[in-house]
PDB file of C-alpha atoms in Angstrom:
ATOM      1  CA  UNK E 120      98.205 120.875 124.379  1.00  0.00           C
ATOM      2  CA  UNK E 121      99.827 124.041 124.884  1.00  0.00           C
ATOM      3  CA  UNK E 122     101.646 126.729 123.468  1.00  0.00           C
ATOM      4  CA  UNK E 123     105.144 128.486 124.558  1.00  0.00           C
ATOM      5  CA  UNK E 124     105.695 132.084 122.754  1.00  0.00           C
ATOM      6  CA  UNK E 125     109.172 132.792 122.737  1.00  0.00           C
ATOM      7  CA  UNK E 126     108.835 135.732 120.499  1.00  0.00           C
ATOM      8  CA  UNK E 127     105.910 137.797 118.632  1.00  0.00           C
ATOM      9  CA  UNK E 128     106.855 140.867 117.163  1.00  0.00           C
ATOM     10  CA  UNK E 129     107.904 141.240 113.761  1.00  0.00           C
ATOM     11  CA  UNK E 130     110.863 142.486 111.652  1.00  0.00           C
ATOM     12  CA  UNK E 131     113.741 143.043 114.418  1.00  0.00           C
ATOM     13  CA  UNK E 132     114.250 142.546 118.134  1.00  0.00           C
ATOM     14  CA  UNK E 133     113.561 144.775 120.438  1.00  0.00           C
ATOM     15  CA  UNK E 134     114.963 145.265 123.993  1.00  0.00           C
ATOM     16  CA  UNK E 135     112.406 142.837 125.685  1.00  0.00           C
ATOM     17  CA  UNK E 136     111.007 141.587 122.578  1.00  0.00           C
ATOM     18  CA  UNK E 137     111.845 139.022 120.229  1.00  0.00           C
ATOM     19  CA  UNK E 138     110.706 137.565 116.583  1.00  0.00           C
ATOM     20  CA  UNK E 139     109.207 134.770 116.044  1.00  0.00           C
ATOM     21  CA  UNK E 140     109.174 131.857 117.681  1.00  0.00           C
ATOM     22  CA  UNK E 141     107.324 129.153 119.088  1.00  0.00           C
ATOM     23  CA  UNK E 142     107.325 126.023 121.493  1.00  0.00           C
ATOM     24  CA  UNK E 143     103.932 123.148 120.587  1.00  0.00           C
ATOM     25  CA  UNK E 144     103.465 121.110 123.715  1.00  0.00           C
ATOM     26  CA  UNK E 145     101.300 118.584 121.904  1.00  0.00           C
ATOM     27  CA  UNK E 146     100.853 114.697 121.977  1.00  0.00           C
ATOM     28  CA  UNK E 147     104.101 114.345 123.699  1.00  0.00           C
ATOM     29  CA  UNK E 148     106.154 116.118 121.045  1.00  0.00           C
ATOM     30  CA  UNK E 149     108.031 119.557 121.786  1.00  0.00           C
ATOM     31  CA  UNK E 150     107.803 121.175 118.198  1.00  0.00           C
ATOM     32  CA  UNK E 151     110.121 124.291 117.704  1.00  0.00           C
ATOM     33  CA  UNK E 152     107.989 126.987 115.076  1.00  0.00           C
ATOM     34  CA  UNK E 153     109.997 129.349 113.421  1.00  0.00           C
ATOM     35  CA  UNK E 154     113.348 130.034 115.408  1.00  0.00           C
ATOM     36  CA  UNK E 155     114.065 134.206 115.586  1.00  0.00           C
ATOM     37  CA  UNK E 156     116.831 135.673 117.095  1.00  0.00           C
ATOM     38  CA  UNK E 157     117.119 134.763 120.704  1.00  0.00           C
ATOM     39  CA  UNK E 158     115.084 131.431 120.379  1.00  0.00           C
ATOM     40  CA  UNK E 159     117.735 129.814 122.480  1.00  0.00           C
ATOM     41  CA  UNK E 160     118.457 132.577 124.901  1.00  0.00           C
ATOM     42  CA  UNK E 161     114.504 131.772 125.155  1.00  0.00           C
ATOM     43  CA  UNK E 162     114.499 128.503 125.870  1.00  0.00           C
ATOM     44  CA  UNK E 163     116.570 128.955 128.677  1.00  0.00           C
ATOM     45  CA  UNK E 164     114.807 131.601 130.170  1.00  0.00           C
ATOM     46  CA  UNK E 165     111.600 129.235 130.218  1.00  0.00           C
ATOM     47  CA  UNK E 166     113.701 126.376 131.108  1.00  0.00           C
ATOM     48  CA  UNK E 167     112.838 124.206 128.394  1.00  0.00           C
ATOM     49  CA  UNK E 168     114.478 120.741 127.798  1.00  0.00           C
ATOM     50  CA  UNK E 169     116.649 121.692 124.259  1.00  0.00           C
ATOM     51  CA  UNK E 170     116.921 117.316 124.353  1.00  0.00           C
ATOM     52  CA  UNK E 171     113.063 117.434 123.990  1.00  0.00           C
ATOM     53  CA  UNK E 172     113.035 119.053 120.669  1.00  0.00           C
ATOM     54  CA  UNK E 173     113.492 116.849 117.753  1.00  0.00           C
ATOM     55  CA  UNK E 174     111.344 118.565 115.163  1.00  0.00           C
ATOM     56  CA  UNK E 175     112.093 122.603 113.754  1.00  0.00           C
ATOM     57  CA  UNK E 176     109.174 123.696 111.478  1.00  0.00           C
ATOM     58  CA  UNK E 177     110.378 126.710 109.697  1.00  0.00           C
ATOM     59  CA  UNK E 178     107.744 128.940 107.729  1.00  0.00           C
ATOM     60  CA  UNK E 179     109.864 130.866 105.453  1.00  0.00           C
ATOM     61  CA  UNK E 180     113.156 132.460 104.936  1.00  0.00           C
ATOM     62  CA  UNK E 181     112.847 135.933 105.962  1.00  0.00           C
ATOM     63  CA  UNK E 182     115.300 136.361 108.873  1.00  0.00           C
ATOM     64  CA  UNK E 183     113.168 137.341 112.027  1.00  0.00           C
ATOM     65  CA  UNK E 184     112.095 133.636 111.402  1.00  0.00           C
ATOM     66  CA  UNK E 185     114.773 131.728 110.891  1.00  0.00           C
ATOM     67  CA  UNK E 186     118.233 133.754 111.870  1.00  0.00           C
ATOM     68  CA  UNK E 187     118.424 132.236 115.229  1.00  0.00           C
ATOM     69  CA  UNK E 188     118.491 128.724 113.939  1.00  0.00           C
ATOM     70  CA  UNK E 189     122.082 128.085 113.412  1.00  0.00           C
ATOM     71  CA  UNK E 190     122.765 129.105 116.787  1.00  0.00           C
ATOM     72  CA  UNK E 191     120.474 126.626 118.217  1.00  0.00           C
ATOM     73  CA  UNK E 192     122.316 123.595 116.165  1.00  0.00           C
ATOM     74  CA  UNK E 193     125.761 124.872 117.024  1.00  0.00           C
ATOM     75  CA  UNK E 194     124.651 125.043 120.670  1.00  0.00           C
ATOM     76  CA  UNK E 195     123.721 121.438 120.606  1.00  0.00           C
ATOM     77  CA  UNK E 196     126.902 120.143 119.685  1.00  0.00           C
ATOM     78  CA  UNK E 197     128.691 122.126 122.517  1.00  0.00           C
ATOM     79  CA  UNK E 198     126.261 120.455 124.744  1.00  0.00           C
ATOM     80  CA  UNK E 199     127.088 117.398 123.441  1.00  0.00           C
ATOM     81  CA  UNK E 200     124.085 116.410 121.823  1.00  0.00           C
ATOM     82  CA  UNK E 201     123.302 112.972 120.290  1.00  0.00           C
ATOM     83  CA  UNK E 202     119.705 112.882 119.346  1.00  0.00           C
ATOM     84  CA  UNK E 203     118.402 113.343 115.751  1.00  0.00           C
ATOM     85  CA  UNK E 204     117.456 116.595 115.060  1.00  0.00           C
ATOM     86  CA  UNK E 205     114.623 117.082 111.769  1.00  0.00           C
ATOM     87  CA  UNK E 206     114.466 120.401 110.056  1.00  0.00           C
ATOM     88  CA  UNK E 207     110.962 121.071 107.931  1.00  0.00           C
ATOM     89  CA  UNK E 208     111.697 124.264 105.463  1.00  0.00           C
ATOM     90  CA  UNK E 209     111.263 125.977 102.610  1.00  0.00           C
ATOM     91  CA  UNK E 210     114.024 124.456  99.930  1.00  0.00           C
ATOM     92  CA  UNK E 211     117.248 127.066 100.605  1.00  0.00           C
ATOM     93  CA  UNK E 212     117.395 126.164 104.341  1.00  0.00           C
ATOM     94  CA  UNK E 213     120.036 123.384 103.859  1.00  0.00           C
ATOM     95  CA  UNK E 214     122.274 125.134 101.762  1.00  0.00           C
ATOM     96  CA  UNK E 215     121.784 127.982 104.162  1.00  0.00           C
ATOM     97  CA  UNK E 216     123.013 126.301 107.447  1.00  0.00           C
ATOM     98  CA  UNK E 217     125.087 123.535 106.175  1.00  0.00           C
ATOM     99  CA  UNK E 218     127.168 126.601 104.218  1.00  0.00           C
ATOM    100  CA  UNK E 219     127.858 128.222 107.548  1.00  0.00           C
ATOM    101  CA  UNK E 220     128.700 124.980 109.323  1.00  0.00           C
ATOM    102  CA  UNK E 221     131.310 124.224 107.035  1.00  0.00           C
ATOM    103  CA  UNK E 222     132.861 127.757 107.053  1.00  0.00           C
ATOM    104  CA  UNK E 223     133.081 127.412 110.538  1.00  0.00           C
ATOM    105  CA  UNK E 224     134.229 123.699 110.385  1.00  0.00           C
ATOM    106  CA  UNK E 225     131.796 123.050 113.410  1.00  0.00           C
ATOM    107  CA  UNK E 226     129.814 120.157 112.000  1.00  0.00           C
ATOM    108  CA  UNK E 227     127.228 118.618 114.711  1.00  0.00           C
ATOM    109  CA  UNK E 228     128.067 115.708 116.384  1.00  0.00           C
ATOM    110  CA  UNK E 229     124.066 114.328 115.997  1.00  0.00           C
ATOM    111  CA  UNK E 230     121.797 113.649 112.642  1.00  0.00           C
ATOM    112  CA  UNK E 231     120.864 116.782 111.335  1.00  0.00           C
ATOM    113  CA  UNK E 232     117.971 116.292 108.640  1.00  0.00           C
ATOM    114  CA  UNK E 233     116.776 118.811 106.504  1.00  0.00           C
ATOM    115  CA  UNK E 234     113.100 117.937 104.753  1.00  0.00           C
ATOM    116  CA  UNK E 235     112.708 121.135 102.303  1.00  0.00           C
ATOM    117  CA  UNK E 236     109.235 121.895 101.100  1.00  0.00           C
ATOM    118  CA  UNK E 237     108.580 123.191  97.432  1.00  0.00           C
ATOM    119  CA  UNK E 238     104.721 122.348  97.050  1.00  0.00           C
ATOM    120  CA  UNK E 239     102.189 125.064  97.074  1.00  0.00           C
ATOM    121  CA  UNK E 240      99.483 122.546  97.677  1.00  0.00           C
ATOM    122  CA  UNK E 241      98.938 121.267 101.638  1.00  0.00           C
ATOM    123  CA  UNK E 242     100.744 118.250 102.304  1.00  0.00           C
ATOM    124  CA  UNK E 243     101.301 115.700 105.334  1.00  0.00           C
ATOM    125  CA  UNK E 244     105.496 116.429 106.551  1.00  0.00           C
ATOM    126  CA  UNK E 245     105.162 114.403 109.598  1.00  0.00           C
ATOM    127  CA  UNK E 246     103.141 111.916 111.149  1.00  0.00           C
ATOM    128  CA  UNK E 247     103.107 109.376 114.237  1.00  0.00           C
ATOM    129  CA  UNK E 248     100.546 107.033 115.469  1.00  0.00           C
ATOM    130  CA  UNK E 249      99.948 109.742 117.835  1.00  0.00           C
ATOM    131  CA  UNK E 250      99.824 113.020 115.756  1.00  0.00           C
ATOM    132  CA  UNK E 251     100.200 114.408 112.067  1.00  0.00           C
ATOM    133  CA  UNK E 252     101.738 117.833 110.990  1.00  0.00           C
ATOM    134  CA  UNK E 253     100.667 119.199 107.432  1.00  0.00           C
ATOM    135  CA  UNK E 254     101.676 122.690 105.532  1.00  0.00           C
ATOM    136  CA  UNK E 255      99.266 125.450 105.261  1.00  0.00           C
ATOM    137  CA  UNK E 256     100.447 127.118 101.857  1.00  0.00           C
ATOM    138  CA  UNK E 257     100.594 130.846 102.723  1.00  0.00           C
ATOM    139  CA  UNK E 258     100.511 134.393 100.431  1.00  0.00           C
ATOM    140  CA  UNK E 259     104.362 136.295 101.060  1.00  0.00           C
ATOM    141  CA  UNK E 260     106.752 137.926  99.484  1.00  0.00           C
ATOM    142  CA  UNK E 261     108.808 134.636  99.364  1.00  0.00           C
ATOM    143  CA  UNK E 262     107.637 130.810  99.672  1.00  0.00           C
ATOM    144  CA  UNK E 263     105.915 130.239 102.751  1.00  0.00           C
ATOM    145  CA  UNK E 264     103.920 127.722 104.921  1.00  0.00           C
ATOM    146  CA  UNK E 265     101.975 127.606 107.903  1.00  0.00           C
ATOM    147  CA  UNK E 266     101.859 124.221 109.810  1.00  0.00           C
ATOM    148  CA  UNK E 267      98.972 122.383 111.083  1.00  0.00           C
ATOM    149  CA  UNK E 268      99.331 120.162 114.258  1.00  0.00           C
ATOM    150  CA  UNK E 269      96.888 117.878 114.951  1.00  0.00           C
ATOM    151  CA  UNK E 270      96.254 115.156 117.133  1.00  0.00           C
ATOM    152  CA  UNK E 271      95.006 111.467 116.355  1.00  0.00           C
ATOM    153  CA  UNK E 272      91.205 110.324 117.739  1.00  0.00           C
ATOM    154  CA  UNK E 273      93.022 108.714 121.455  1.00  0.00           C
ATOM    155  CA  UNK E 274      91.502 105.273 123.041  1.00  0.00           C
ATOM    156  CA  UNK E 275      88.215 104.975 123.829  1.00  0.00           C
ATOM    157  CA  UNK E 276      87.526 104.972 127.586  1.00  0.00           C
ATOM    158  CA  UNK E 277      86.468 102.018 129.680  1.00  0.00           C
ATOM    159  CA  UNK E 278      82.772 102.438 131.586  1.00  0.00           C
ATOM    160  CA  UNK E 279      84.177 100.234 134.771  1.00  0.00           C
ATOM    161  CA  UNK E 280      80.893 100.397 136.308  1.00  0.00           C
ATOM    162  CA  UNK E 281      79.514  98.442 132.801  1.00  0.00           C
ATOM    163  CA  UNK E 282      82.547  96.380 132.450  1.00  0.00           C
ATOM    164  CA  UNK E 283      82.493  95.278 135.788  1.00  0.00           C
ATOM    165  CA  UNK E 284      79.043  94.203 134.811  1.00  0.00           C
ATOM    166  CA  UNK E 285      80.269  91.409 133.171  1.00  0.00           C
ATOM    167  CA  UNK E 286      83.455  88.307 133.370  1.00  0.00           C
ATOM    168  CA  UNK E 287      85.540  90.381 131.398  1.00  0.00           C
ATOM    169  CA  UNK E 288      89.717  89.725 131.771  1.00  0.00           C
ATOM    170  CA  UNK E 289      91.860  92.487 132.188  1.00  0.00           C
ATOM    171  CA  UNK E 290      93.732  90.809 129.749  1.00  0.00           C
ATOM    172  CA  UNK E 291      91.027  92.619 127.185  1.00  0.00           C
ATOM    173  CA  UNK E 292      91.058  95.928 128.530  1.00  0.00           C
ATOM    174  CA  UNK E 293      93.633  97.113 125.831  1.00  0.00           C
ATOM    175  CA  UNK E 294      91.585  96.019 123.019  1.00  0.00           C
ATOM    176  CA  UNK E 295      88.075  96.896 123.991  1.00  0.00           C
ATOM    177  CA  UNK E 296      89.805 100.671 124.452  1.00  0.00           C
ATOM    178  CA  UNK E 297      90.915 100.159 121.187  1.00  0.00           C
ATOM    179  CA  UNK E 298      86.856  99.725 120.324  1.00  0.00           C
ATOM    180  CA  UNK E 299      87.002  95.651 119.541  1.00  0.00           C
ATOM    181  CA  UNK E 300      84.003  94.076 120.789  1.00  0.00           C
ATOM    182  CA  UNK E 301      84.329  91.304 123.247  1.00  0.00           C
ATOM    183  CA  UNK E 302      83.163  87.590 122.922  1.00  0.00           C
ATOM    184  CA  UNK E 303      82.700  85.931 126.494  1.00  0.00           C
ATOM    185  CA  UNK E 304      83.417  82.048 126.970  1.00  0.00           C
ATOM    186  CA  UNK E 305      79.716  81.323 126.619  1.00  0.00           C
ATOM    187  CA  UNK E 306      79.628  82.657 122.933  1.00  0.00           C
ATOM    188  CA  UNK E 307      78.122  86.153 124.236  1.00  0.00           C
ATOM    189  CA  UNK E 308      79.352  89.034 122.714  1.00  0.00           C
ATOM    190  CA  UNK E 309      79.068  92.145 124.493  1.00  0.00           C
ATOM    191  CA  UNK E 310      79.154  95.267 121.801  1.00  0.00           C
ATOM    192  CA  UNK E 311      82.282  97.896 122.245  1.00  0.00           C
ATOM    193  CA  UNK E 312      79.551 101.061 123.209  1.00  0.00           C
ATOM    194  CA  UNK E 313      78.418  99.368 125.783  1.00  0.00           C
ATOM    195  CA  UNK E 314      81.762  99.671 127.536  1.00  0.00           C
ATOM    196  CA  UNK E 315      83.212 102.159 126.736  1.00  0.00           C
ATOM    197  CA  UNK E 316      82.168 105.871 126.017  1.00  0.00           C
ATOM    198  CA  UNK E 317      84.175 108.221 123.544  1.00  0.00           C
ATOM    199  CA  UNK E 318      87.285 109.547 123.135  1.00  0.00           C
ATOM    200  CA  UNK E 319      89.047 112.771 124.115  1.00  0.00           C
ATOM    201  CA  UNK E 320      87.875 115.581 121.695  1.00  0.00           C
ATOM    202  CA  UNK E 321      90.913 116.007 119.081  1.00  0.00           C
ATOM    203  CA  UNK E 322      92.671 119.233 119.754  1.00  0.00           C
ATOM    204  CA  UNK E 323      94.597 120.631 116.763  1.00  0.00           C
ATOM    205  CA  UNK E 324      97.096 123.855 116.263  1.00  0.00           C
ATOM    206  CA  UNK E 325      97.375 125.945 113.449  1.00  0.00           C
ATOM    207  CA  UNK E 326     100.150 128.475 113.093  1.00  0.00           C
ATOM    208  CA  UNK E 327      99.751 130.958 110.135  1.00  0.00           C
ATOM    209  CA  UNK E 328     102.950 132.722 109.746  1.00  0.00           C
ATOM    210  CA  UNK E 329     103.294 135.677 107.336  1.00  0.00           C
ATOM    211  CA  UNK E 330     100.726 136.394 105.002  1.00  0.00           C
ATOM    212  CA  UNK E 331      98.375 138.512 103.174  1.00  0.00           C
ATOM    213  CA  UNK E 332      94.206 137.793 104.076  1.00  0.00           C
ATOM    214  CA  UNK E 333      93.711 134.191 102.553  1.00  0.00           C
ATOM    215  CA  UNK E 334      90.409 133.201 102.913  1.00  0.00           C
ATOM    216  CA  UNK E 335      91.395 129.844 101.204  1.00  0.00           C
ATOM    217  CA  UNK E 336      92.989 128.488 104.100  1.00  0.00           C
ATOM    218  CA  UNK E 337      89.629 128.764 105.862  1.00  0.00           C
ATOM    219  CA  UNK E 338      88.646 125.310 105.221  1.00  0.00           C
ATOM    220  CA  UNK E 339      91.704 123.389 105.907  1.00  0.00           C
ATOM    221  CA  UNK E 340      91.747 124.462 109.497  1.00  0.00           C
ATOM    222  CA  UNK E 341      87.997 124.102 109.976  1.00  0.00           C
ATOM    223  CA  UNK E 342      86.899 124.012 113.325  1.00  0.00           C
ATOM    224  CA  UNK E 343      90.823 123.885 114.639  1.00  0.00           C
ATOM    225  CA  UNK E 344      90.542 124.289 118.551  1.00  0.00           C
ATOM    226  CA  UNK E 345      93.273 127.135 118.515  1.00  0.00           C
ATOM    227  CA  UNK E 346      95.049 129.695 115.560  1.00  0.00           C
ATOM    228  CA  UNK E 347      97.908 131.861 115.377  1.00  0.00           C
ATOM    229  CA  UNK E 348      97.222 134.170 112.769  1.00  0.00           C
ATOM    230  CA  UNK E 349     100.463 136.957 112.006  1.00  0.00           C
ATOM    231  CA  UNK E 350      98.450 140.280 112.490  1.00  0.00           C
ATOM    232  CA  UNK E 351     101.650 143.021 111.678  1.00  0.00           C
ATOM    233  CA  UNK E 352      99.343 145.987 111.240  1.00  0.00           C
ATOM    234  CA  UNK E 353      96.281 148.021 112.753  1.00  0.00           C
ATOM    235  CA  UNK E 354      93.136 148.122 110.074  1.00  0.00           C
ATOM    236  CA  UNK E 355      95.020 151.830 110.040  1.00  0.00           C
ATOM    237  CA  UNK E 356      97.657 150.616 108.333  1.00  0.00           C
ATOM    238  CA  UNK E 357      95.353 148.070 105.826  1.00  0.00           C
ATOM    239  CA  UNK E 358      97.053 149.824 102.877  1.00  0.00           C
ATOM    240  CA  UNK E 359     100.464 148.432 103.836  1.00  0.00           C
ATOM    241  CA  UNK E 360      99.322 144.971 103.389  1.00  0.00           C
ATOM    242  CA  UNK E 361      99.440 144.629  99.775  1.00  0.00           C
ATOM    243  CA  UNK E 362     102.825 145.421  99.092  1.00  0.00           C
ATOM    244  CA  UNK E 363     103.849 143.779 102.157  1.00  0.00           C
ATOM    245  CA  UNK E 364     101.523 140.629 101.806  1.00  0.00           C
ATOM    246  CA  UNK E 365     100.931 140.587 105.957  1.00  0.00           C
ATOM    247  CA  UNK E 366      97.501 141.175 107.304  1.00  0.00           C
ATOM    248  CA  UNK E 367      95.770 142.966 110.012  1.00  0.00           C
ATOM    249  CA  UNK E 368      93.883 141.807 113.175  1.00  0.00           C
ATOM    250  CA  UNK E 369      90.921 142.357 111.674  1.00  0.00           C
ATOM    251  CA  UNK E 370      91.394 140.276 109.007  1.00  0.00           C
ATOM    252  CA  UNK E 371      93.203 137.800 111.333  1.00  0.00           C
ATOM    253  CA  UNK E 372      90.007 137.943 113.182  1.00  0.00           C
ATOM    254  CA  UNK E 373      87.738 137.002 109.396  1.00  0.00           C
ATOM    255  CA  UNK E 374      89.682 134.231 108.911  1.00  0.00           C
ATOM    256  CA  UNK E 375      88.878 132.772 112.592  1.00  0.00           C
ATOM    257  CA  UNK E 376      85.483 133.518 112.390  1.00  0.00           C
ATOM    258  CA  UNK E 377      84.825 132.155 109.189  1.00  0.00           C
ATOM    259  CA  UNK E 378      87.567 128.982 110.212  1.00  0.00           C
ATOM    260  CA  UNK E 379      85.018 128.615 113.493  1.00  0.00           C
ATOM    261  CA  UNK E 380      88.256 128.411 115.579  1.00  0.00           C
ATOM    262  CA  UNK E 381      87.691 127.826 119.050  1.00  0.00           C
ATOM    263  CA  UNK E 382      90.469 130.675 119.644  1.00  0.00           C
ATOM    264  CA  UNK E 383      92.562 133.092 117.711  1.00  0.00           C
ATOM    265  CA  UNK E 384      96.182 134.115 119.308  1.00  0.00           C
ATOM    266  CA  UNK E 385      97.518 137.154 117.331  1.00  0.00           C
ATOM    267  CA  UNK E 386     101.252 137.837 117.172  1.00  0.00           C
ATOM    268  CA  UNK E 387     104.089 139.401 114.746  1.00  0.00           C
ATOM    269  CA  UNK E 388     103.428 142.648 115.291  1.00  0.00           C
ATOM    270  CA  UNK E 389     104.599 145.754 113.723  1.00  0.00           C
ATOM    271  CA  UNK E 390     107.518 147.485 115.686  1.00  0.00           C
ATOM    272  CA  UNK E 391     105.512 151.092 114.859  1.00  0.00           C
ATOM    273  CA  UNK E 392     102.957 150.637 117.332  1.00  0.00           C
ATOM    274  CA  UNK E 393     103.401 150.941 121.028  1.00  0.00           C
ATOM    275  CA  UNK E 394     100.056 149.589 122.488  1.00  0.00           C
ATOM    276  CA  UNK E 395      99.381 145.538 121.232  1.00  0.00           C
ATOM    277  CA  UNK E 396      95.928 146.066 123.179  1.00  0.00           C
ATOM    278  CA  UNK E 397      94.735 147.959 120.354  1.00  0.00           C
ATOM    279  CA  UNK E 398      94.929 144.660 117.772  1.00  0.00           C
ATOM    280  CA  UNK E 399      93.314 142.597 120.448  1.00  0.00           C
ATOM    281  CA  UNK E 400      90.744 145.435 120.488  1.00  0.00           C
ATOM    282  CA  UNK E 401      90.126 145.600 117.017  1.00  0.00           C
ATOM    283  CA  UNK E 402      90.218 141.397 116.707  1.00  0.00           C
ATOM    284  CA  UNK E 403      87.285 141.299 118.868  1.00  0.00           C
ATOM    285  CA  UNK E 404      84.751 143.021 116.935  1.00  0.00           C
ATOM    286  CA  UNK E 405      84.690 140.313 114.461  1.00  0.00           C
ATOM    287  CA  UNK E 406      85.805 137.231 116.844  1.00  0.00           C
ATOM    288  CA  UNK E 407      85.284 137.002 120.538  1.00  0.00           C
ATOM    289  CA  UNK E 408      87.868 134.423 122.177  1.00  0.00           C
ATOM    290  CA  UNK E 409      91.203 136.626 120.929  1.00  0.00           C
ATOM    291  CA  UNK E 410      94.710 136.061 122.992  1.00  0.00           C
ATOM    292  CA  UNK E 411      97.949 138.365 122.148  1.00  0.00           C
ATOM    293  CA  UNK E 412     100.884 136.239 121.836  1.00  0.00           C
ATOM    294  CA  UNK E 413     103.786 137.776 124.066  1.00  0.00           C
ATOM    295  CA  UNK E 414     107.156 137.005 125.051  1.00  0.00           C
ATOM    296  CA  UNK E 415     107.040 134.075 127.638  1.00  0.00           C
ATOM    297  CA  UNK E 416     103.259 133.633 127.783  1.00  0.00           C
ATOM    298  CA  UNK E 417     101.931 129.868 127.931  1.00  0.00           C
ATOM    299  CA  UNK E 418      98.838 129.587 126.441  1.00  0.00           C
ATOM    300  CA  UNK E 419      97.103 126.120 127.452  1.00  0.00           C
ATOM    301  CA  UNK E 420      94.107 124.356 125.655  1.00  0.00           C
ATOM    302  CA  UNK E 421      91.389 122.301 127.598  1.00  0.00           C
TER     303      UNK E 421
END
């Protein structure tokens, strides 16, 4: 699992900076979060495969997270593209792009699916046998979600030494990583965990766009082994929160500690302040493991 930052700062672009967006590297899926102004320009940059991505997760429908989408889907029909492509929004983002594709009379020559979100409560948007994506509802100005990626308990993994031990078929490998026990052709049957030991740890992702401190998120992302938390102002600027519903990196840095994340990755920062060190700074005293999202930076999980 890892993480592509396309863009971190918040409100506009600046000359080497861009708004939000995000590339997930997870379970063999390349999700798109949020899609700012120069998303695509981006993508290129970092050469990423624009065939890869199938799935756009959009938090909420303030531009600097969503103004470079239309873009994106017009520049996949000039490349020709064929593959489905599934939008996850707030309800508004259909209207929104399908109105300008039909001024322009540029409709795509692929699926485009738009799955718009209304509930405030968390709910399960997509799901695979290998991974499930669910909203995080947020506190904004407008309707907003986070998104929480996370990744499906894997196979269990063959002991060879112990299986090896015994007249076992290959033909049962499959299955006993699956956990099944196995029944030999003398009636023995040889229990699952003594062939096999346990599973990769489950990694999961949660990306908490725009919002004011919400401690009630805290226990939906329990234990998550990485969160981006928005953290737009310095604990200087804490009085700007409320009538801005964004937070600071301290509180970023509550709701991590609290969450037990294994890291915290801070990003959407406020345009006024020249130094980012200074919110990974101030993150630390509450949480230790702190990251600053920045343009182009991979961030990889073990």
């Amino acid at each position: 699992m890892e993480v592509t930052i396309l863009g971190c700062y918040s409100a506009t672009p600046r000359t080497f900076n861009h708004p939000t967006s995000q590339v997930l590297n997870i379970a063999n899926h390349l999700f798109l979060i949020d899609c700012g102004e120069g998303t695509q320009v981006e993508l290129r940059r970092h050469r990423i495969k624009f065939s890869r991505i199938k799935h756009v997760f959009i938090s909420h429908l303030h531009g600097d997270h969503f103004f470079g989408l239309i873009g994106l889907i017009s520049t996949f029909s000039l490349l020709g593209r064929e593959t489905d492509l599934h939008i996850y929004g707030p309800k508004g983002i259909k209207e929104i792009i399908t109105l300008q594709l039909k001024l322009s009379k540029a409709w795509t020559s692929y699926g485009l699916y738009f799955h718009e979100l209304t509930s405030k409560s968390p709910q399960v948007i997509f799901e695979d046998d290998k991974v499930s994506v669910e909203t995080i509802p947020l506190d904004h100005r407008v309707y907003t979600n986070g998104f929480l990626f996370k990744e499906k308990e894997g196979d269990r993994k063959l002991l060879m030494n112990e299986v090896l031990n015994y007249d076992i078929d290959k033909a049962y490998y499959r299955s006993i990583k699956k956990g099944k026990d196995v029944t030999l052709d003398d009636g023995t049957v040889i229990e699952n965990k003594l062939l096999t030991g346990p599973p990769p740890p489950i990694k999961s992702y949660a990306f908490c766009s725009d919002t004011s401190y919400l401690p009630s998120i805290i226990e939906q992302i329990k234990k998550v082994t990485a969160l981006y938390h928005e953290s737009t102002f310095l604990e200087s600027h804490v009085h700007l929160c409320k009538s801005t519903k964004h937070s600071t990196a301290k509180q970023a840095a509550q709701i991590a500690s609290q969450a037990e994340a294994k890291q915290l990755i801070l990003g959407h920062y406020s345009t006024r302040y020249d130094n980012i060190n200074l919110f990974k700074e101030e993150a630390k005293a509450c949480f230790e493991n702190v990251v600053l999202a920045e343009d182009g930076k991979t961030i990889s999980f073990d």
